PDB file of C-alpha atoms in Angstrom:
ATOM      1  CA  MET R   6      30.525 -11.180 -17.750  1.00 48.00           C
ATOM      2  CA  ASP R   7      34.189 -11.735 -16.840  1.00 48.00           C
ATOM      3  CA  ILE R   8      34.519 -14.163 -14.016  1.00 47.00           C
ATOM      4  CA  ASN R   9      38.328 -14.496 -13.287  1.00 43.00           C
ATOM      5  CA  CYS R  10      37.908 -17.468 -10.697  1.00 43.00           C
ATOM      6  CA  GLU R  11      37.873 -21.214 -10.780  1.00 45.00           C
ATOM      7  CA  TYR R  12      35.975 -23.414  -8.356  1.00 44.00           C
ATOM      8  CA  GLY R  13      38.037 -24.969  -5.558  1.00 40.00           C
ATOM      9  CA  THR R  14      37.599 -26.738  -2.307  1.00 38.00           C
ATOM     10  CA  LYS R  15      38.443 -23.436  -0.550  1.00 41.00           C
ATOM     11  CA  MET R  16      35.052 -22.311  -1.393  1.00 49.00           C
ATOM     12  CA  LYS R  17      34.042 -24.202   1.888  1.00 50.00           C
ATOM     13  CA  TYR R  18      36.024 -21.834   4.124  1.00 48.00           C
ATOM     14  CA  ILE R  19      35.753 -18.398   2.053  1.00 49.00           C
ATOM     15  CA  GLY R  20      36.770 -15.549   4.079  1.00 52.00           C
ATOM     16  CA  ILE R  21      39.123 -17.225   6.516  1.00 51.00           C
ATOM     17  CA  PHE R  22      42.329 -15.237   5.814  1.00 50.00           C
ATOM     18  CA  LEU R  23      40.435 -11.933   5.812  1.00 53.00           C
ATOM     19  CA  ILE R  24      38.863 -12.526   9.182  1.00 55.00           C
ATOM     20  CA  LEU R  25      42.325 -13.276  10.612  1.00 52.00           C
ATOM     21  CA  LEU R  26      43.352  -9.790   9.663  1.00 53.00           C
ATOM     22  CA  LEU R  27      40.353  -8.363  11.532  1.00 57.00           C
ATOM     23  CA  MET R  28      40.956 -10.362  14.569  1.00 52.00           C
ATOM     24  CA  GLY R  29      44.690  -9.410  14.691  1.00 49.00           C
ATOM     25  CA  CYS R  30      43.899  -5.732  14.856  1.00 47.00           C
ATOM     26  CA  SER R  31      44.764  -4.158  18.061  1.00 40.00           C
ATOM     27  CA  SER R  32      43.182  -0.800  17.202  1.00 45.00           C
ATOM     28  CA  ALA R  33      40.487   0.178  14.676  1.00 52.00           C
ATOM     29  CA  PRO R  34      40.411  -2.629  11.735  1.00 61.00           C
ATOM     30  CA  PRO R  35      41.847  -1.367   8.483  1.00 75.00           C
ATOM     31  CA  PHE R  36      38.535  -1.855   6.728  1.00 86.00           C
ATOM     32  CA  GLN R  37      35.766   0.496   5.638  1.00 92.00           C
ATOM     33  CA  LYS R  38      32.696   0.340   7.984  1.00 94.00           C
ATOM     34  CA  ALA R  39      29.702  -1.304   6.320  1.00 95.00           C
ATOM     35  CA  LYS R  40      26.531   0.589   5.802  1.00 95.00           C
ATOM     36  CA  ILE R  41      23.715  -0.636   8.051  1.00 95.00           C
ATOM     37  CA  ASN R  42      21.385  -2.672   5.956  1.00 96.00           C
ATOM     38  CA  GLY R  43      22.971  -1.046   2.905  1.00 97.00           C
ATOM     39  CA  LYS R  44      22.722  -2.325  -0.724  1.00 97.00           C
ATOM     40  CA  TYR R  45      25.898  -3.622  -2.464  1.00 97.00           C
ATOM     41  CA  ASN R  46      26.315  -4.897  -6.035  1.00 95.00           C
ATOM     42  CA  ILE R  47      28.448  -7.595  -7.598  1.00 95.00           C
ATOM     43  CA  LEU R  48      28.107  -9.115 -11.192  1.00 92.00           C
ATOM     44  CA  GLY R  49      24.488 -10.555 -11.389  1.00 92.00           C
ATOM     45  CA  ALA R  50      23.448  -9.990  -8.001  1.00 95.00           C
ATOM     46  CA  LYS R  51      22.877  -7.542  -4.931  1.00 95.00           C
ATOM     47  CA  ILE R  52      22.814  -8.044  -1.372  1.00 97.00           C
ATOM     48  CA  TYR R  53      22.094  -6.008   1.734  1.00 97.00           C
ATOM     49  CA  SER R  54      24.716  -5.634   4.564  1.00 97.00           C
ATOM     50  CA  PRO R  55      23.801  -6.885   8.090  1.00 96.00           C
ATOM     51  CA  ASN R  56      21.364  -4.683   9.995  1.00 93.00           C
ATOM     52  CA  GLU R  57      23.654  -4.342  12.904  1.00 93.00           C
ATOM     53  CA  ARG R  58      26.606  -1.964  13.842  1.00 92.00           C
ATOM     54  CA  GLY R  59      30.104  -3.150  13.948  1.00 92.00           C
ATOM     55  CA  TRP R  60      30.337  -4.784  10.556  1.00 95.00           C
ATOM     56  CA  TYR R  61      33.135  -4.008   8.110  1.00 94.00           C
ATOM     57  CA  VAL R  62      33.432  -4.493   4.253  1.00 95.00           C
ATOM     58  CA  MET R  63      36.569  -6.622   4.338  1.00 93.00           C
ATOM     59  CA  GLN R  64      36.644  -7.317   0.558  1.00 93.00           C
ATOM     60  CA  HIS R  65      34.600  -6.100  -2.595  1.00 95.00           C
ATOM     61  CA  SER R  66      35.147  -6.986  -6.105  1.00 94.00           C
ATOM     62  CA  GLN R  67      33.120  -7.518  -9.070  1.00 93.00           C
ATOM     63  CA  ASN R  68      32.580 -11.161  -8.307  1.00 94.00           C
ATOM     64  CA  SER R  69      32.309 -11.054  -4.346  1.00 95.00           C
ATOM     65  CA  ILE R  70      31.637  -9.031  -1.328  1.00 96.00           C
ATOM     66  CA  THR R  71      32.662 -10.022   2.335  1.00 95.00           C
ATOM     67  CA  PHE R  72      31.441  -8.409   5.528  1.00 96.00           C
ATOM     68  CA  GLY R  73      33.034  -9.191   8.856  1.00 93.00           C
ATOM     69  CA  THR R  74      32.598  -8.580  12.639  1.00 93.00           C
ATOM     70  CA  ILE R  75      34.207  -9.629  15.907  1.00 89.00           C
ATOM     71  CA  PRO R  76      31.560  -9.951  18.810  1.00 87.00           C
ATOM     72  CA  THR R  77      34.400 -11.018  21.157  1.00 84.00           C
ATOM     73  CA  ASN R  78      38.155 -11.367  21.146  1.00 83.00           C
ATOM     74  CA  THR R  79      37.917 -14.959  20.209  1.00 87.00           C
ATOM     75  CA  ASP R  80      34.687 -15.118  18.113  1.00 91.00           C
ATOM     76  CA  SER R  81      34.162 -13.945  14.559  1.00 91.00           C
ATOM     77  CA  VAL R  82      31.410 -13.747  11.854  1.00 94.00           C
ATOM     78  CA  ILE R  83      31.695 -13.397   8.157  1.00 95.00           C
ATOM     79  CA  ALA R  84      28.977 -12.796   5.690  1.00 96.00           C
ATOM     80  CA  ASN R  85      29.413 -12.821   2.018  1.00 95.00           C
ATOM     81  CA  ILE R  86      28.207 -13.594  -1.416  1.00 96.00           C
ATOM     82  CA  ASN R  87      30.563 -14.993  -4.284  1.00 95.00           C
ATOM     83  CA  LEU R  88      29.965 -15.705  -7.941  1.00 94.00           C
ATOM     84  CA  PHE R  89      32.060 -18.469  -9.329  1.00 94.00           C
ATOM     85  CA  TRP R  90      32.422 -20.494 -12.516  1.00 94.00           C
ATOM     86  CA  VAL R  91      31.480 -24.011 -12.400  1.00 95.00           C
ATOM     87  CA  GLY R  92      30.979 -25.471 -16.097  1.00 95.00           C
ATOM     88  CA  GLU R  93      28.348 -26.681 -18.645  1.00 95.00           C
ATOM     89  CA  PHE R  94      25.632 -28.944 -17.232  1.00 97.00           C
ATOM     90  CA  ASP R  95      22.297 -29.653 -19.001  1.00 95.00           C
ATOM     91  CA  LYS R  96      20.351 -30.150 -15.582  1.00 97.00           C
ATOM     92  CA  ASP R  97      20.243 -27.856 -12.706  1.00 97.00           C
ATOM     93  CA  LYS R  98      20.522 -30.960 -10.407  1.00 97.00           C
ATOM     94  CA  LYS R  99      23.748 -32.293 -12.088  1.00 97.00           C
ATOM     95  CA  PHE R 100      25.234 -28.731 -11.781  1.00 98.00           C
ATOM     96  CA  LEU R 101      24.293 -28.602  -8.042  1.00 98.00           C
ATOM     97  CA  GLU R 102      25.400 -32.269  -7.277  1.00 97.00           C
ATOM     98  CA  PHE R 103      28.850 -31.360  -8.887  1.00 96.00           C
ATOM     99  CA  ILE R 104      29.356 -28.558  -6.493  1.00 96.00           C
ATOM    100  CA  ILE R 105      28.306 -30.652  -3.564  1.00 95.00           C
ATOM    101  CA  SER R 106      30.815 -33.441  -4.447  1.00 93.00           C
ATOM    102  CA  GLU R 107      33.492 -30.872  -4.608  1.00 91.00           C
ATOM    103  CA  ARG R 108      32.679 -29.383  -1.202  1.00 87.00           C
ATOM    104  CA  TYR R 109      33.167 -32.819   0.321  1.00 81.00           C
ATOM    105  CA  LYS R 110      36.725 -32.735  -0.586  1.00 80.00           C
ATOM    106  CA  ASN R 111      39.193 -31.818   2.123  1.00 67.00           C
ATOM    107  CA  ASP R 112      42.754 -30.912   1.082  1.00 70.00           C
ATOM    108  CA  ASP R 113      44.097 -29.830   4.359  1.00 78.00           C
ATOM    109  CA  LYS R 114      43.226 -32.687   6.716  1.00 82.00           C
ATOM    110  CA  GLU R 115      45.930 -31.381   9.229  1.00 86.00           C
ATOM    111  CA  ARG R 116      43.847 -28.159   9.610  1.00 87.00           C
ATOM    112  CA  TRP R 117      40.362 -29.127   9.022  1.00 87.00           C
ATOM    113  CA  VAL R 118      38.188 -31.834  10.712  1.00 91.00           C
ATOM    114  CA  ASN R 119      34.728 -32.089   9.163  1.00 90.00           C
ATOM    115  CA  ARG R 120      32.128 -32.954  11.760  1.00 92.00           C
ATOM    116  CA  SER R 121      28.800 -32.620  10.036  1.00 93.00           C
ATOM    117  CA  VAL R 122      27.451 -31.540   6.642  1.00 93.00           C
ATOM    118  CA  GLU R 123      23.832 -31.079   5.743  1.00 96.00           C
ATOM    119  CA  ASN R 124      22.572 -30.348   2.242  1.00 97.00           C
ATOM    120  CA  LYS R 125      19.103 -29.729   0.938  1.00 98.00           C
ATOM    121  CA  PHE R 126      17.958 -29.067  -2.615  1.00 98.00           C
ATOM    122  CA  ILE R 127      15.530 -25.957  -2.596  1.00 98.00           C
ATOM    123  CA  THR R 128      14.154 -23.443  -4.813  1.00 98.00           C
ATOM    124  CA  PHE R 129      15.221 -19.916  -3.768  1.00 97.00           C
ATOM    125  CA  LYS R 130      13.190 -17.055  -5.284  1.00 95.00           C
ATOM    126  CA  GLY R 131      12.470 -19.236  -8.238  1.00 95.00           C
ATOM    127  CA  ASN R 132      16.070 -20.199  -8.617  1.00 96.00           C
ATOM    128  CA  SER R 133      17.648 -23.879  -8.438  1.00 97.00           C
ATOM    129  CA  CYS R 134      19.774 -24.072  -5.285  1.00 98.00           C
ATOM    130  CA  PHE R 135      20.947 -26.024  -2.344  1.00 98.00           C
ATOM    131  CA  SER R 136      21.018 -24.870   1.205  1.00 98.00           C
ATOM    132  CA  TYR R 137      23.803 -26.107   3.654  1.00 97.00           C
ATOM    133  CA  LYS R 138      24.955 -26.196   7.240  1.00 96.00           C
ATOM    134  CA  THR R 139      28.455 -27.359   8.048  1.00 95.00           C
ATOM    135  CA  LEU R 140      30.403 -27.824  11.284  1.00 95.00           C
ATOM    136  CA  ALA R 141      34.193 -28.341  11.105  1.00 93.00           C
ATOM    137  CA  GLU R 142      37.194 -28.059  13.629  1.00 93.00           C
ATOM    138  CA  ASP R 143      39.796 -25.507  12.709  1.00 90.00           C
ATOM    139  CA  HIS R 144      43.097 -26.712  14.299  1.00 91.00           C
ATOM    140  CA  GLN R 145      45.269 -23.804  12.971  1.00 83.00           C
ATOM    141  CA  SER R 146      43.087 -20.939  14.053  1.00 77.00           C
ATOM    142  CA  LYS R 147      45.064 -17.756  14.675  1.00 75.00           C
ATOM    143  CA  SER R 148      42.570 -16.146  16.864  1.00 78.00           C
ATOM    144  CA  LYS R 149      43.198 -15.251  20.532  1.00 82.00           C
ATOM    145  CA  SER R 150      41.519 -18.457  21.718  1.00 85.00           C
ATOM    146  CA  LYS R 151      43.517 -20.633  24.196  1.00 88.00           C
ATOM    147  CA  ASN R 152      41.925 -23.695  23.085  1.00 91.00           C
ATOM    148  CA  SER R 153      43.586 -26.258  20.780  1.00 91.00           C
ATOM    149  CA  PHE R 154      41.137 -25.662  18.021  1.00 92.00           C
ATOM    150  CA  GLN R 155      37.877 -23.691  17.255  1.00 93.00           C
ATOM    151  CA  TYR R 156      34.679 -24.671  15.734  1.00 95.00           C
ATOM    152  CA  PHE R 157      33.715 -23.276  12.331  1.00 94.00           C
ATOM    153  CA  ASN R 158      29.957 -23.225  11.453  1.00 96.00           C
ATOM    154  CA  THR R 159      28.633 -22.161   8.097  1.00 96.00           C
ATOM    155  CA  ILE R 160      25.002 -21.624   6.871  1.00 97.00           C
ATOM    156  CA  GLY R 161      24.304 -20.723   3.364  1.00 97.00           C
ATOM    157  CA  ASN R 162      22.936 -21.354  -0.061  1.00 98.00           C
ATOM    158  CA  ILE R 163      24.358 -22.045  -3.528  1.00 97.00           C
ATOM    159  CA  CYS R 164      22.324 -21.320  -6.588  1.00 98.00           C
ATOM    160  CA  ARG R 165      22.823 -21.662 -10.261  1.00 97.00           C
ATOM    161  CA  HIS R 166      22.724 -18.255 -11.756  1.00 95.00           C
ATOM    162  CA  PRO R 167      19.581 -17.761 -13.734  1.00 93.00           C
ATOM    163  CA  LYS R 168      21.025 -15.894 -16.664  1.00 91.00           C
ATOM    164  CA  HIS R 169      24.804 -17.217 -16.638  1.00 91.00           C
ATOM    165  CA  LYS R 170      24.104 -21.026 -16.430  1.00 93.00           C
ATOM    166  CA  ASN R 171      27.930 -21.870 -16.052  1.00 95.00           C
ATOM    167  CA  THR R 172      28.112 -20.010 -12.907  1.00 95.00           C
ATOM    168  CA  ALA R 173      26.947 -20.286  -9.364  1.00 96.00           C
ATOM    169  CA  ILE R 174      26.414 -17.684  -6.592  1.00 96.00           C
ATOM    170  CA  GLN R 175      27.009 -18.506  -2.924  1.00 96.00           C
ATOM    171  CA  VAL R 176      25.610 -16.629  -0.095  1.00 97.00           C
ATOM    172  CA  GLU R 177      26.910 -17.622   3.350  1.00 97.00           C
ATOM    173  CA  VAL R 178      27.331 -16.641   6.929  1.00 97.00           C
ATOM    174  CA  SER R 179      30.123 -18.313   8.958  1.00 95.00           C
ATOM    175  CA  TYR R 180      30.711 -18.386  12.737  1.00 95.00           C
ATOM    176  CA  ARG R 181      34.114 -19.152  14.405  1.00 93.00           C
ATOM    177  CA  ALA R 182      34.238 -19.682  18.049  1.00 94.00           C
ATOM    178  CA  ASP R 183      35.159 -21.881  21.017  1.00 94.00           C
ATOM    179  CA  SER R 184      31.603 -22.946  21.321  1.00 93.00           C
ATOM    180  CA  LYS R 185      30.151 -25.654  18.949  1.00 94.00           C
ATOM    181  CA  GLU R 186      26.678 -24.031  19.070  1.00 94.00           C
ATOM    182  CA  ILE R 187      25.660 -21.026  17.053  1.00 95.00           C
ATOM    183  CA  PRO R 188      24.043 -18.297  19.067  1.00 95.00           C
ATOM    184  CA  ILE R 189      20.270 -17.444  18.129  1.00 96.00           C
ATOM    185  CA  SER R 190      21.515 -13.834  17.307  1.00 95.00           C
ATOM    186  CA  ILE R 191      23.877 -15.246  14.664  1.00 96.00           C
ATOM    187  CA  LYS R 192      21.237 -17.421  13.163  1.00 97.00           C
ATOM    188  CA  GLY R 193      19.013 -14.496  12.809  1.00 97.00           C
ATOM    189  CA  ILE R 194      21.703 -12.575  10.997  1.00 97.00           C
ATOM    190  CA  ALA R 195      22.341 -15.476   8.754  1.00 97.00           C
ATOM    191  CA  GLU R 196      18.621 -15.903   7.921  1.00 97.00           C
ATOM    192  CA  ARG R 197      18.197 -12.267   7.122  1.00 97.00           C
ATOM    193  CA  PHE R 198      21.348 -11.815   5.023  1.00 98.00           C
ATOM    194  CA  ILE R 199      20.715 -15.025   2.914  1.00 98.00           C
ATOM    195  CA  ASN R 200      17.098 -14.054   2.379  1.00 97.00           C
ATOM    196  CA  ASN R 201      18.179 -10.534   1.185  1.00 97.00           C
ATOM    197  CA  LEU R 202      20.086 -12.013  -1.782  1.00 97.00           C
ATOM    198  CA  GLU R 203      18.673 -10.924  -5.153  1.00 96.00           C
ATOM    199  CA  LEU R 204      19.946 -12.689  -8.429  1.00 94.00           C
ATOM    200  CA  LEU R 205      19.587 -10.325 -11.433  1.00 89.00           C
ATOM    201  CA  ASP R 206      19.093 -10.937 -15.192  1.00 79.00           C
ATOM    202  CA  ASP R 207      21.619  -8.114 -16.061  1.00 63.00           C
ATOM    203  CA  ASP R 208      25.369  -8.304 -15.181  1.00 55.00           C
ATOM    204  CA  VAL R 209      25.366  -5.664 -12.328  1.00 41.00           C
ATOM    205  CA  GLY R 210      22.501  -4.670 -10.225  1.00 40.00           C
TER     206      GLY R 210
END
C-alpha cells in the first residue's frame, strides 16, 4: 500500500476547498454525478454513496473519495472517507489518542473558532475507533451567506486500519450553514454513510 499523505490538522476540515468550488458554480457543477447508493473503492476500504439525488463525486483518489451537495445556496454537505498515515503505536488506544490530540490543534485561529468537540472510543465493526462530533465557526466562508460567519458541523469516525496498523481511516459528514443546528435529514444521511463503511483486509475492495 502506497499512502502519499501525512497527518495534519487540516484533517479536521477535509473537503473545505472542494465545496467552495461547488458552491461557486452558477451552472452545472464541473463534477461527475454520484451514483445513488453506489459502491466506491479506495485502498483498504469501500463505501456507498448517499442514497439521495443531487450528490457529486468531487474528488476520488486511491486514498480518499469526497461527495458533495448543496441543499440551498448557502448550505453545503460533504461526505467522505480518507486513509492517512499516522505512525507506529503498540496500543490501539495510544494510536487513537494521538490523532485526537492532533485534532485539537488550531493553526488558523483567524478563520476557525472551535465551539465544541465530542470524542468517544468505540468498536466499529470489530475495529478500534473513536466517534466524534464537532462544531466550529468559519469566519472566512466564501459561500453566498450574508452572515459574518457560518457554522461548520462534523460527524464521523476515525479507525485504526485492521491490516495496515500505521494508518487510519476517517469517515465523515460535514454540514456548513448559517444555522448552528444540523437538520434531521442530514443526521440521517450521516448515520447511513458512516455505517456503510467497510474496512477490508486487502488493499483495494
